[in-house]
Structure formats: C-alpha cells, structure tokens
Amino acid sequence: MNTAGIIAEYNPFHNGHAYLIQKAKEAGADCIVAVMSGNFVQRGEPALFSHPIRTRAALMNGADLVLQLPVIYALSGAQSFAGAGVSLLEALGCVDSLVFGSECGSTEKITEAAIALSGEEIKPLISEELSKGISFASARENALRRISPESADIIRTPNNILGVEYVSAIRRIGGGMKAVTFAREGAEHDSAKACGYSASASMIRENFRNGAKWRKYVPENAAELYSGAETADISGIERAILYRLRTADAREISQAPDVSEGIENRIASAAVQATSLEELYSLAKTKRYSHARIRRIVLNFFLGITAKELEIPVPYIRVTGFTERGAGLIRAARETARLPIITKAADIRLLGEEAQTVFSAECRAGDIYSLCLPGVRPCGDEKSFRPIIL
C-alpha cells in the first residue's frame, strides 16, 4: 500500500485541501495520513473549530488517518512545526511520501533551496544580515540571494518556505520518505480575494465570523458539519491573557519559545500600556519580530509552554481519527512504528516523563480552548477524547 503524508492545520478544511488529497491519490497514494494541529494553531490563536470537528471534516474528504501535532510544536515557528510533523510521519515507519502544496510546484527547486540553506557557506552571511537589525526571514533570504538568486526567490512565499522546511526536516531526520509537491491552485495564502471555488483559510474564517459567503469554498459535507459547530475566538480569553502579562515580569516571559534579544522586555512594557491584544502586538512588534511571532510568544507564555519543552523530541503518535483503511494502516504501523501509537489518553500514563510533559501541555491547551467557545465546557476533554471513527 502506497501511503502519503500531509501536514496541515485544516483551519478549516476547504476545497484547496481536498484538491491536494486528490492530487496525492492521482499520483498513486492508496492511503492518506494527515498530521493536524490541535486546538491552537501556528498563527498564535485558537482554531476556528475544535480538533474533533476538523478531524471529522478531513476523514469525510479523503484522509484515512489523522494524527495530532501536539500544541508545543503546532504553536512554533516553521522549522519546529515542520520538523515535528515530519518526525511523526517518519515514526510510523510506513509513510512513503510527504505531499504538500507550494507556489512554485517544483520539488526540485524546493530541494535545491533546502540544500543551499543547510550549507556552511550561508551561516556567516545570515549572521551578517542579522546584524543590520532585520528579521531572520529577511536575513536568510538576503544571504541566500548572494549564493543562489533563484533559491532566494523560492523562499519569498509562505508555502514554498514551509516546503523548504519539510525537505530540510526529511534530510535531517533521514528515513525513506520522499517529498512531493504540487502547485497551489486558486486563491493565494492569506488572500482576502477568492478565485472561483477557492478561497484562503483566513478568508473563510473571516467570512464565517462575519456572516459573509463561505459555503462554496469548502466541501458540501464539511459545510454541513461547520454549520452546526461552535466556533472559537481569542476574544474569549483576551482579558485573561492581558492579565497574565500584566502580572508577569520580563524574566518569566523570556522562558517562552522563540524569545531572544530582549523581546520579552518589549512585550512586558507593551502589556502595561495595551488595552487589547492587537494593541499589544503592535506595540511589541519590531523589524526583527513579525506580528505572527509575537502572537506565538504571547500565546505560548499564556499556555505555560516553555522553550525547554519545545526541545523535547516528539514522544508519541496520537491518533485522533481513522477510516476503515486507516484502521488497517494502524495495524500495520504497530509493527513498524518507532514511537508508541496512542488511541486512548490513558495509555500516555504508561509513557515517560517527556511524554507526560507534552500531554500535560495538550490538556492545558484543551481546557483553555474551551474558554474561547460560546459555551464554556468543564476541564478534561483531552483526557476523555477517543478517536473519531468513520
């Protein structure tokens, strides 16, 4: 059986995601494994729908097995996000390829960029560019342009950048999985404009919240699922986050992932002045730190996730949903997997300290996510969760 892996947030699952699964199957994949973020996503905010809803949407539209990307890695930068996703797929021991969309649609060009970025030649050039006070992304692009202008053009767009990180992770981790990319069709990433039946996930989220048109941009069965589901919004915990930051000092904030060069002082100072999260992000933002990076630091701090925890290698494979074909893949993977496969939260209690740490963060995140919903739920959803079976 030929198995393809996809790393995604499905926030929410839309026609573009269905298209990628279709392309993977046309290329020979018999089974699709999706590694999906849980209740909080890389943008530094809660997912529009809970992970059980998003898991079900993926299973109804071509995914056979859905694995959870733990919140510690889901709320990290591109390198850690990609590395953890690739680690999970490789750990199954039976995934043949990692499939992803990109602006360039060329696996060869993305691989060339990944190789160039891993060379020793580029490191001093990046340091030189960083000394100019620009962001790491800009410094890396400028440095790469001095070595390979074509590869520098590749890392100017978001899906290409993530693709480069996927390839870099595959090369770093090793194993037999190969990278396969397809050109992204329709609306661009984060675009506010639709293209036919294609729209970015950010536009769909915005339209959903504002009562604008969104149904035609998602599969029909997913639209029915979303219509009856509660949606999460960070406004539900905004004052709690501001409170936590106002009662913290810069030293505490510095323990969060991705903090360096004194940004914790800017965040602490901004928290004293800001009356909203958006104002806080704007006050703390610098040329070197993007808006998204600030959001992730703030949310990681609020969730109690530390830089030390992000260093933990992925400790288990947690199944959040599967089809009949996916059940067969789980049975096969129990013979090949290099990490424990978890279908019940209780099984995590049998694992080591690092697994307990990662799962504890997931439980905290799940309990806080409930506060982002219109109907607040008691704590404990993550501990009682059982996989969705279709």
Tab-separated table of N, CA and C in Angstrom, residues 6 15-29 32 61-62 182:
chain	number	residue	atom	x	y	z
A	6	ILE	N	0.459	14.158	4.897
A	6	ILE	CA	0.206	15.590	4.737
A	6	ILE	C	0.264	16.222	6.120
A	15	ASN	N	-11.707	23.515	0.033
A	15	ASN	CA	-11.561	22.891	-1.287
A	15	ASN	C	-10.102	22.723	-1.695
A	16	GLY	N	-9.249	23.651	-1.284
A	16	GLY	CA	-7.826	23.516	-1.601
A	16	GLY	C	-7.204	22.302	-0.942
A	17	HIS	N	-7.628	22.002	0.273
A	17	HIS	CA	-7.129	20.811	0.964
A	17	HIS	C	-7.622	19.537	0.268
A	18	ALA	N	-8.877	19.561	-0.148
A	18	ALA	CA	-9.428	18.410	-0.869
A	18	ALA	C	-8.686	18.196	-2.183
A	19	TYR	N	-8.311	19.288	-2.836
A	19	TYR	CA	-7.568	19.213	-4.104
A	19	TYR	C	-6.206	18.544	-3.895
A	20	LEU	N	-5.510	18.898	-2.812
A	20	LEU	CA	-4.196	18.302	-2.555
A	20	LEU	C	-4.322	16.800	-2.314
A	21	ILE	N	-5.346	16.380	-1.557
A	21	ILE	CA	-5.564	14.946	-1.333
A	21	ILE	C	-5.858	14.248	-2.654
A	22	GLN	N	-6.662	14.880	-3.495
A	22	GLN	CA	-6.969	14.315	-4.811
A	22	GLN	C	-5.701	14.146	-5.640
A	23	LYS	N	-4.833	15.163	-5.643
A	23	LYS	CA	-3.579	15.080	-6.413
A	23	LYS	C	-2.686	13.972	-5.873
A	24	ALA	N	-2.648	13.814	-4.565
A	24	ALA	CA	-1.835	12.748	-3.974
A	24	ALA	C	-2.327	11.382	-4.421
A	25	LYS	N	-3.643	11.212	-4.482
A	25	LYS	CA	-4.206	9.931	-4.911
A	25	LYS	C	-3.988	9.704	-6.399
A	26	GLU	N	-4.087	10.765	-7.180
A	26	GLU	CA	-3.805	10.643	-8.614
A	26	GLU	C	-2.357	10.255	-8.863
A	27	ALA	N	-1.481	10.647	-7.942
A	27	ALA	CA	-0.054	10.322	-8.075
A	27	ALA	C	0.265	8.928	-7.560
A	28	GLY	N	-0.742	8.198	-7.074
A	28	GLY	CA	-0.527	6.807	-6.680
A	28	GLY	C	-0.730	6.476	-5.228
A	29	ALA	N	-1.118	7.453	-4.403
A	29	ALA	CA	-1.316	7.166	-2.980
A	29	ALA	C	-2.607	6.373	-2.767
A	32	ILE	N	-4.028	8.088	2.877
A	32	ILE	CA	-3.591	9.432	3.245
A	32	ILE	C	-3.543	9.556	4.764
A	61	ASN	N	-13.374	13.679	3.754
A	61	ASN	CA	-12.943	14.197	2.459
A	61	ASN	C	-11.589	13.666	1.999
A	62	GLY	N	-11.306	12.422	2.349
A	62	GLY	CA	-10.155	11.760	1.734
A	62	GLY	C	-9.038	11.327	2.648
A	182	PHE	N	2.948	19.798	-5.199
A	182	PHE	CA	2.076	20.160	-6.307
A	182	PHE	C	1.831	21.660	-6.245
